[in-house]
Short mmCIF file of N, CA, C and O in Angstrom, two decimals:
data_model
loop_
_atom_site.label_atom_id
_atom_site.label_comp_id
_atom_site.label_asym_id
_atom_site.label_seq_id
_atom_site.Cartn_x
_atom_site.Cartn_y
_atom_site.Cartn_z
N UNK A 1 -10.55 9.99 -2.29
CA UNK A 1 -11.10 9.63 -3.51
C UNK A 1 -11.33 8.25 -3.75
O UNK A 1 -12.47 7.82 -4.20
N UNK A 2 -10.49 7.40 -3.27
CA UNK A 2 -10.66 5.94 -3.52
C UNK A 2 -11.81 5.32 -2.68
O UNK A 2 -12.66 4.52 -3.23
N UNK A 3 -12.06 5.87 -1.55
CA UNK A 3 -13.23 5.48 -0.68
C UNK A 3 -14.61 5.80 -1.43
O UNK A 3 -15.38 4.96 -1.60
N UNK A 4 -14.61 6.99 -1.98
CA UNK A 4 -15.85 7.49 -2.57
C UNK A 4 -16.05 6.81 -3.91
O UNK A 4 -17.09 6.34 -4.20
N UNK A 5 -14.96 6.58 -4.68
CA UNK A 5 -15.18 6.07 -6.06
C UNK A 5 -15.40 4.55 -5.99
O UNK A 5 -16.22 4.13 -6.72
N UNK A 6 -14.70 3.84 -5.15
CA UNK A 6 -14.77 2.40 -5.07
C UNK A 6 -15.71 1.85 -4.06
O UNK A 6 -16.07 0.62 -4.04
N UNK A 7 -16.07 2.67 -3.01
CA UNK A 7 -16.77 2.18 -1.83
C UNK A 7 -16.10 1.06 -1.18
O UNK A 7 -16.66 0.22 -0.49
N UNK A 8 -14.72 1.00 -1.36
CA UNK A 8 -13.86 -0.05 -0.80
C UNK A 8 -14.23 -1.42 -1.31
O UNK A 8 -13.87 -2.45 -0.70
N UNK A 9 -14.88 -1.43 -2.44
CA UNK A 9 -15.21 -2.72 -3.01
C UNK A 9 -13.92 -3.33 -3.55
O UNK A 9 -13.21 -2.61 -4.39
N UNK A 10 -13.54 -4.54 -3.17
CA UNK A 10 -12.20 -5.11 -3.50
C UNK A 10 -11.88 -5.02 -4.97
O UNK A 10 -10.77 -4.69 -5.29
N UNK A 11 -12.81 -5.53 -5.82
CA UNK A 11 -12.48 -5.58 -7.30
C UNK A 11 -12.29 -4.14 -7.90
O UNK A 11 -11.46 -3.93 -8.62
N UNK A 12 -13.28 -3.21 -7.50
CA UNK A 12 -13.16 -1.84 -8.01
C UNK A 12 -11.85 -1.17 -7.46
O UNK A 12 -11.17 -0.48 -8.26
N UNK A 13 -11.63 -1.39 -6.29
CA UNK A 13 -10.30 -0.82 -5.71
C UNK A 13 -9.07 -1.32 -6.30
O UNK A 13 -8.20 -0.53 -6.79
N UNK A 14 -9.04 -2.69 -6.62
CA UNK A 14 -7.92 -3.28 -7.31
C UNK A 14 -7.72 -2.65 -8.72
O UNK A 14 -6.62 -2.25 -9.16
N UNK A 15 -8.95 -2.55 -9.41
CA UNK A 15 -8.86 -1.99 -10.76
C UNK A 15 -8.36 -0.51 -10.72
O UNK A 15 -7.53 -0.07 -11.52
N UNK A 16 -8.83 0.19 -9.69
CA UNK A 16 -8.39 1.67 -9.63
C UNK A 16 -7.02 1.79 -9.34
O UNK A 16 -6.34 2.58 -9.87
N UNK A 17 -6.41 1.00 -8.40
CA UNK A 17 -5.02 1.03 -8.02
C UNK A 17 -4.14 0.67 -9.23
O UNK A 17 -2.90 1.12 -9.24
N UNK A 18 -4.63 -0.07 -10.15
CA UNK A 18 -3.85 -0.57 -11.33
C UNK A 18 -3.96 0.43 -12.53
O UNK A 18 -3.27 0.37 -13.43
N UNK A 19 -4.83 1.39 -12.36
CA UNK A 19 -5.03 2.41 -13.42
C UNK A 19 -3.88 3.33 -13.64
O UNK A 19 -3.31 3.65 -12.60
N UNK A 20 -3.73 3.78 -14.86
CA UNK A 20 -2.61 4.90 -15.02
C UNK A 20 -2.75 6.00 -14.20
O UNK A 20 -1.72 6.63 -13.62
N UNK A 21 -3.96 6.51 -13.84
CA UNK A 21 -4.22 7.61 -13.03
C UNK A 21 -3.65 7.32 -11.67
O UNK A 21 -2.98 8.43 -11.14
N UNK A 22 -3.93 6.23 -11.05
CA UNK A 22 -3.49 5.96 -9.68
C UNK A 22 -1.98 5.71 -9.67
O UNK A 22 -1.29 6.19 -8.82
N UNK A 23 -1.51 5.11 -10.75
CA UNK A 23 -0.01 4.69 -10.84
C UNK A 23 0.82 6.05 -10.79
O UNK A 23 1.89 5.98 -10.15
N UNK A 24 0.40 7.11 -11.38
CA UNK A 24 1.09 8.40 -11.40
C UNK A 24 1.06 8.93 -10.05
O UNK A 24 1.90 9.82 -9.73
N UNK A 25 0.11 8.62 -9.31
CA UNK A 25 -0.06 9.31 -7.94
C UNK A 25 0.57 8.44 -6.77
O UNK A 25 0.77 9.04 -5.69
N UNK A 26 0.94 7.31 -6.99
CA UNK A 26 1.52 6.51 -5.91
C UNK A 26 2.72 7.13 -5.27
O UNK A 26 2.83 7.14 -3.99
N UNK A 27 3.74 7.58 -6.04
CA UNK A 27 4.87 8.17 -5.35
C UNK A 27 4.50 9.34 -4.40
O UNK A 27 5.04 9.30 -3.25
N UNK A 28 3.68 10.28 -4.83
CA UNK A 28 3.27 11.34 -3.93
C UNK A 28 2.41 10.80 -2.77
O UNK A 28 2.57 11.34 -1.67
N UNK A 29 1.60 9.83 -2.98
CA UNK A 29 0.83 9.15 -1.86
C UNK A 29 1.69 8.64 -0.88
O UNK A 29 1.51 8.74 0.33
N UNK A 30 2.65 7.74 -1.36
CA UNK A 30 3.55 7.12 -0.38
C UNK A 30 4.45 8.14 0.27
O UNK A 30 4.63 8.04 1.44
N UNK A 31 4.80 9.19 -0.33
CA UNK A 31 5.53 10.29 0.36
C UNK A 31 4.82 10.94 1.39
O UNK A 31 5.34 11.21 2.52
N UNK A 32 3.53 11.16 1.23
CA UNK A 32 2.72 11.74 2.20
C UNK A 32 2.61 10.84 3.37
O UNK A 32 2.62 11.33 4.53
N UNK A 33 2.52 9.50 3.16
CA UNK A 33 2.47 8.63 4.28
C UNK A 33 3.88 8.58 5.00
O UNK A 33 3.88 8.63 6.30
N UNK A 34 4.91 8.67 4.25
CA UNK A 34 6.31 8.86 4.88
C UNK A 34 6.31 10.12 5.79
O UNK A 34 6.76 10.11 6.99
N UNK A 35 5.82 11.17 5.23
CA UNK A 35 5.82 12.43 5.97
C UNK A 35 5.05 12.43 7.28
O UNK A 35 5.33 13.14 8.19
N UNK A 36 3.98 11.53 7.21
CA UNK A 36 3.23 11.38 8.52
C UNK A 36 3.76 10.30 9.38
O UNK A 36 3.11 9.83 10.26
N UNK A 37 4.98 9.79 9.05
CA UNK A 37 5.66 8.87 9.90
C UNK A 37 4.97 7.44 9.76
O UNK A 37 4.87 6.61 10.74
N UNK A 38 4.31 7.19 8.58
CA UNK A 38 3.60 5.98 8.43
C UNK A 38 4.42 5.16 7.37
O UNK A 38 3.88 4.83 6.29
N UNK A 39 5.64 4.71 7.70
CA UNK A 39 6.48 4.03 6.83
C UNK A 39 5.85 2.71 6.41
O UNK A 39 6.12 2.25 5.26
N UNK A 40 5.38 1.95 7.30
CA UNK A 40 4.86 0.67 7.06
C UNK A 40 3.64 0.79 5.91
O UNK A 40 3.57 0.11 5.05
N UNK A 41 2.80 1.86 6.23
CA UNK A 41 1.76 2.01 5.30
C UNK A 41 2.29 2.47 3.96
O UNK A 41 1.72 1.97 2.79
N UNK A 42 3.33 3.23 3.97
CA UNK A 42 3.90 3.73 2.60
C UNK A 42 4.51 2.39 1.96
O UNK A 42 4.44 2.34 0.69
N UNK A 43 5.05 1.54 2.60
CA UNK A 43 5.50 0.17 2.02
C UNK A 43 4.52 -0.46 1.34
O UNK A 43 4.61 -0.96 0.19
N UNK A 44 3.33 -0.54 2.00
CA UNK A 44 2.16 -1.27 1.39
C UNK A 44 1.73 -0.55 0.04
O UNK A 44 1.50 -1.25 -0.85
N UNK A 45 1.60 0.74 0.11
CA UNK A 45 1.34 1.62 -1.04
C UNK A 45 2.22 1.31 -2.13
O UNK A 45 1.87 1.19 -3.30
N UNK A 46 3.59 1.36 -1.92
CA UNK A 46 4.52 1.22 -2.78
C UNK A 46 4.63 -0.16 -3.57
O UNK A 46 4.98 -0.19 -4.70
N UNK A 47 4.04 -1.21 -2.95
CA UNK A 47 3.96 -2.48 -3.63
C UNK A 47 2.76 -2.45 -4.67
O UNK A 47 2.75 -3.42 -5.53
N UNK A 48 2.09 -1.35 -4.76
CA UNK A 48 0.95 -1.20 -5.70
C UNK A 48 1.56 -0.80 -7.10
O UNK A 48 0.81 -0.86 -8.12
N UNK A 49 2.83 -0.29 -7.15
CA UNK A 49 3.36 0.27 -8.36
C UNK A 49 3.48 -0.89 -9.36
O UNK A 49 3.70 -2.19 -8.99
N UNK A 50 3.30 -0.86 -10.69
CA UNK A 50 3.39 -1.69 -11.72
C UNK A 50 4.40 -1.19 -12.74
O UNK A 50 4.05 -0.32 -13.47
N UNK A 51 5.58 -1.83 -12.84
CA UNK A 51 6.04 -2.92 -11.80
C UNK A 51 6.43 -2.33 -10.50
O UNK A 51 6.60 -1.07 -10.51
N UNK A 52 6.62 -3.12 -9.54
CA UNK A 52 7.01 -2.66 -8.24
C UNK A 52 8.27 -2.04 -8.25
O UNK A 52 9.29 -2.65 -8.83
N UNK A 53 8.44 -0.81 -7.61
CA UNK A 53 9.69 -0.13 -7.61
C UNK A 53 10.44 -0.64 -6.35
O UNK A 53 10.25 0.04 -5.27
N UNK A 54 11.12 -1.71 -6.49
CA UNK A 54 11.63 -2.41 -5.26
C UNK A 54 12.80 -1.50 -4.68
O UNK A 54 12.87 -1.49 -3.34
N UNK A 55 13.48 -0.70 -5.49
CA UNK A 55 14.43 0.15 -4.85
C UNK A 55 13.81 1.13 -3.87
O UNK A 55 14.37 1.30 -2.63
N UNK A 56 12.74 1.69 -4.15
CA UNK A 56 12.04 2.66 -3.21
C UNK A 56 11.26 1.84 -2.20
O UNK A 56 11.34 2.30 -1.01
N UNK A 57 10.50 0.78 -2.50
CA UNK A 57 9.83 0.17 -1.45
C UNK A 57 10.57 -0.54 -0.47
O UNK A 57 10.33 -0.48 0.68
N UNK A 58 11.76 -1.18 -0.82
CA UNK A 58 12.68 -1.73 0.14
C UNK A 58 13.34 -0.79 1.03
O UNK A 58 13.65 -1.03 2.13
N UNK A 59 13.68 0.42 0.39
CA UNK A 59 14.23 1.61 1.11
C UNK A 59 13.26 2.03 2.26
O UNK A 59 13.67 2.18 3.37
N UNK A 60 12.07 2.18 1.89
CA UNK A 60 11.03 2.57 3.01
C UNK A 60 10.76 1.45 3.84
O UNK A 60 10.84 1.72 5.19
N UNK A 61 10.74 0.31 3.49
CA UNK A 61 10.51 -0.91 4.30
C UNK A 61 11.67 -1.00 5.33
O UNK A 61 11.41 -1.34 6.49
N UNK A 62 12.88 -0.73 4.89
CA UNK A 62 14.03 -0.83 5.82
C UNK A 62 13.92 0.15 6.88
O UNK A 62 14.23 -0.11 8.00
N UNK A 63 13.40 1.29 6.55
CA UNK A 63 13.24 2.35 7.66
C UNK A 63 12.03 2.06 8.57
O UNK A 63 11.90 2.70 9.64
N UNK A 64 11.19 1.26 8.04
CA UNK A 64 9.84 1.02 8.81
C UNK A 64 9.96 0.32 10.08
O UNK A 64 9.22 0.54 11.06
N UNK A 65 10.88 -0.79 10.05
CA UNK A 65 11.19 -1.51 11.26
C UNK A 65 9.87 -2.06 11.95
O UNK A 65 9.06 -2.75 11.45
N UNK A 66 9.56 -1.56 13.13
CA UNK A 66 8.45 -2.00 14.00
C UNK A 66 7.10 -1.70 13.34
O UNK A 66 6.17 -2.49 13.61
N UNK A 67 6.96 -0.66 12.53
CA UNK A 67 5.70 -0.39 11.96
C UNK A 67 5.25 -1.48 11.00
O UNK A 67 4.09 -1.65 10.72
N UNK A 68 6.19 -2.22 10.46
CA UNK A 68 5.81 -3.32 9.53
C UNK A 68 5.00 -4.36 10.22
O UNK A 68 4.18 -5.10 9.54
N UNK A 69 5.12 -4.46 11.50
CA UNK A 69 4.36 -5.50 12.22
C UNK A 69 2.77 -5.23 12.17
O UNK A 69 1.96 -5.91 11.99
N UNK A 70 2.56 -3.81 12.10
CA UNK A 70 1.17 -3.34 12.05
C UNK A 70 0.49 -3.64 10.62
O UNK A 70 -0.69 -3.75 10.54
N UNK A 71 1.32 -3.60 9.64
CA UNK A 71 0.81 -3.64 8.25
C UNK A 71 1.19 -5.00 7.63
O UNK A 71 0.93 -5.14 6.32
N UNK A 72 1.95 -5.95 8.21
CA UNK A 72 2.39 -7.04 7.65
C UNK A 72 1.19 -7.86 6.85
O UNK A 72 1.41 -8.51 5.91
N UNK A 73 0.07 -7.95 7.38
CA UNK A 73 -1.06 -8.64 6.85
C UNK A 73 -1.43 -8.07 5.46
O UNK A 73 -2.18 -8.62 4.79
N UNK A 74 -1.03 -6.78 5.26
CA UNK A 74 -1.44 -6.12 3.95
C UNK A 74 -0.35 -6.31 2.89
O UNK A 74 -0.36 -5.64 1.79
N UNK A 75 0.64 -7.04 3.12
CA UNK A 75 1.75 -7.22 2.17
C UNK A 75 1.39 -8.49 1.37
O UNK A 75 1.18 -9.57 1.88
N UNK A 76 1.46 -8.41 0.04
CA UNK A 76 1.12 -9.50 -0.84
C UNK A 76 2.27 -9.75 -1.75
O UNK A 76 2.35 -10.80 -2.23
N UNK A 77 3.30 -8.80 -1.89
CA UNK A 77 4.52 -9.09 -2.72
C UNK A 77 5.55 -9.92 -1.95
O UNK A 77 5.91 -9.55 -0.86
N UNK A 78 5.75 -11.08 -2.51
CA UNK A 78 6.61 -12.05 -1.85
C UNK A 78 8.05 -11.57 -1.61
O UNK A 78 8.72 -11.75 -0.56
N UNK A 79 8.51 -10.63 -2.56
CA UNK A 79 9.99 -10.17 -2.33
C UNK A 79 9.96 -9.12 -1.17
O UNK A 79 10.93 -9.13 -0.42
N UNK A 80 8.96 -8.27 -0.95
CA UNK A 80 8.79 -7.43 0.12
C UNK A 80 8.65 -8.15 1.42
O UNK A 80 9.26 -7.97 2.42
N UNK A 81 7.77 -9.23 1.36
CA UNK A 81 7.65 -9.96 2.53
C UNK A 81 8.90 -10.69 3.03
O UNK A 81 9.28 -10.71 4.16
N UNK A 82 9.65 -11.18 1.96
CA UNK A 82 10.92 -11.88 2.40
C UNK A 82 11.94 -10.85 2.93
O UNK A 82 12.59 -11.09 3.96
N UNK A 83 12.01 -9.66 2.21
CA UNK A 83 13.02 -8.57 2.66
C UNK A 83 12.64 -8.16 4.17
O UNK A 83 13.48 -7.96 5.01
N UNK A 84 11.36 -8.12 4.48
CA UNK A 84 10.94 -7.60 5.78
C UNK A 84 10.85 -8.70 6.78
O UNK A 84 10.37 -8.54 7.98
N UNK A 85 11.15 -9.96 6.38
CA UNK A 85 11.16 -11.10 7.24
C UNK A 85 9.67 -11.43 7.73
O UNK A 85 9.63 -11.95 8.81
N UNK A 86 8.76 -11.05 6.96
CA UNK A 86 7.38 -11.46 7.21
C UNK A 86 7.05 -12.68 6.39
O UNK A 86 6.47 -12.46 5.20
N UNK A 87 7.34 -13.97 6.76
CA UNK A 87 7.11 -14.98 5.84
C UNK A 87 5.77 -15.27 5.33
O UNK A 87 5.49 -15.68 4.34
N UNK A 88 4.81 -14.97 6.27
CA UNK A 88 3.45 -15.08 5.87
C UNK A 88 2.93 -13.73 5.26
O UNK A 88 2.94 -12.72 5.89
N UNK A 89 2.59 -13.93 4.11
CA UNK A 89 1.94 -12.82 3.36
C UNK A 89 0.86 -13.22 2.47
O UNK A 89 0.71 -14.47 2.22
N UNK A 90 0.03 -12.29 2.15
CA UNK A 90 -1.08 -12.62 1.26
C UNK A 90 -0.45 -13.01 -0.10
O UNK A 90 0.64 -12.70 -0.42
N UNK A 91 -1.30 -13.49 -0.96
CA UNK A 91 -0.88 -13.82 -2.32
C UNK A 91 -1.42 -12.76 -3.27
O UNK A 91 -2.23 -11.98 -3.00
N UNK A 92 -0.86 -12.71 -4.53
CA UNK A 92 -1.24 -11.85 -5.49
C UNK A 92 -2.83 -11.96 -5.72
O UNK A 92 -3.49 -10.96 -5.88
N UNK A 93 -3.25 -13.26 -5.65
CA UNK A 93 -4.72 -13.55 -5.84
C UNK A 93 -5.53 -12.85 -4.81
O UNK A 93 -6.73 -12.39 -5.11
N UNK A 94 -5.04 -12.66 -3.58
CA UNK A 94 -5.71 -12.08 -2.49
C UNK A 94 -5.56 -10.58 -2.53
O UNK A 94 -6.12 -9.88 -1.61
N UNK A 95 -4.74 -9.95 -3.38
CA UNK A 95 -4.58 -8.49 -3.51
C UNK A 95 -5.80 -7.67 -3.33
O UNK A 95 -5.82 -6.73 -2.60
N UNK A 96 -6.88 -7.90 -4.06
CA UNK A 96 -8.10 -7.08 -3.93
C UNK A 96 -8.70 -6.97 -2.50
O UNK A 96 -8.92 -5.99 -2.00
N UNK A 97 -8.76 -8.20 -1.88
CA UNK A 97 -9.28 -8.16 -0.46
C UNK A 97 -8.32 -7.43 0.43
O UNK A 97 -8.77 -6.63 1.38
N UNK A 98 -7.06 -7.73 0.30
CA UNK A 98 -6.08 -7.15 1.09
C UNK A 98 -6.05 -5.55 1.01
O UNK A 98 -6.01 -4.76 1.91
N UNK A 99 -6.11 -5.20 -0.26
CA UNK A 99 -6.20 -3.69 -0.53
C UNK A 99 -7.41 -3.01 0.09
O UNK A 99 -7.30 -2.01 0.75
N UNK A 100 -8.61 -3.71 0.07
CA UNK A 100 -9.77 -3.21 0.67
C UNK A 100 -9.56 -3.11 2.23
O UNK A 100 -9.84 -2.06 2.88
N UNK A 101 -9.02 -4.24 2.85
CA UNK A 101 -8.82 -4.13 4.25
C UNK A 101 -7.72 -3.02 4.65
O UNK A 101 -7.89 -2.40 5.58
N UNK A 102 -6.73 -2.86 3.79
CA UNK A 102 -5.72 -1.81 4.13
C UNK A 102 -6.30 -0.46 4.00
O UNK A 102 -6.14 0.37 4.95
N UNK A 103 -6.98 -0.11 3.02
CA UNK A 103 -7.64 1.18 2.91
C UNK A 103 -8.73 1.41 4.04
O UNK A 103 -8.82 2.55 4.52
N UNK A 104 -9.42 0.34 4.48
CA UNK A 104 -10.34 0.45 5.59
C UNK A 104 -9.46 0.91 6.86
O UNK A 104 -9.79 1.77 7.59
N UNK A 105 -8.27 0.14 7.10
CA UNK A 105 -7.41 0.35 8.19
C UNK A 105 -6.90 1.76 8.01
O UNK A 105 -6.94 2.60 9.03
N UNK A 106 -6.45 2.20 6.86
CA UNK A 106 -5.90 3.51 6.68
C UNK A 106 -6.91 4.67 7.01
O UNK A 106 -6.62 5.59 7.70
N UNK A 107 -8.14 4.41 6.57
CA UNK A 107 -9.19 5.43 6.92
C UNK A 107 -9.50 5.56 8.31
O UNK A 107 -9.64 6.72 8.90
N UNK A 108 -9.26 4.41 8.97
CA UNK A 108 -9.55 4.41 10.48
C UNK A 108 -8.41 5.17 11.27
O UNK A 108 -8.78 5.54 12.40
N UNK A 109 -7.33 5.51 10.68
CA UNK A 109 -6.22 6.12 11.30
C UNK A 109 -6.33 7.65 11.29
O UNK A 109 -5.55 8.30 12.05
N UNK A 110 -7.27 8.26 10.68
CA UNK A 110 -7.58 9.65 10.67
C UNK A 110 -6.38 10.44 10.32
O UNK A 110 -5.93 11.26 11.15
N UNK A 111 -5.56 10.09 9.30
CA UNK A 111 -4.45 10.74 8.94
C UNK A 111 -4.61 11.90 7.98
O UNK A 111 -5.34 11.88 7.13
N UNK A 112 -4.02 13.12 8.41
CA UNK A 112 -4.18 14.28 7.60
C UNK A 112 -3.32 14.21 6.42
O UNK A 112 -2.14 14.87 6.40
N UNK A 113 -3.54 13.50 5.36
CA UNK A 113 -2.70 13.30 4.30
C UNK A 113 -2.83 14.59 3.37
O UNK A 113 -3.88 15.35 3.31
N UNK A 114 -1.67 14.89 2.72
CA UNK A 114 -1.60 16.03 1.87
C UNK A 114 -2.29 15.82 0.45
O UNK A 114 -2.30 14.77 0.08
#
């Protein structure tokens, strides 16, 4: 849906992920990624919650271990970056571009999400 609706335009994608419609779907989306053993990607999605659900995001990040290396460039939340020991992370201002890059990466993985 996000790809079709936003065409991965960073600003439109950012607006969409902040919408109430998307916010309601984040837990299920993240769980689908966890079910597919994409814990790092689930961590990235969980940082989109507003406000960030750190109890869930950090729990998933803790389980992600090596997978976080693959997605570290998509982390913009400083608390998650610090927890995962990835000192270099994007800034909140870079969120739209980072989101677009993340969803492009996710689409390239050909994941059978529920």
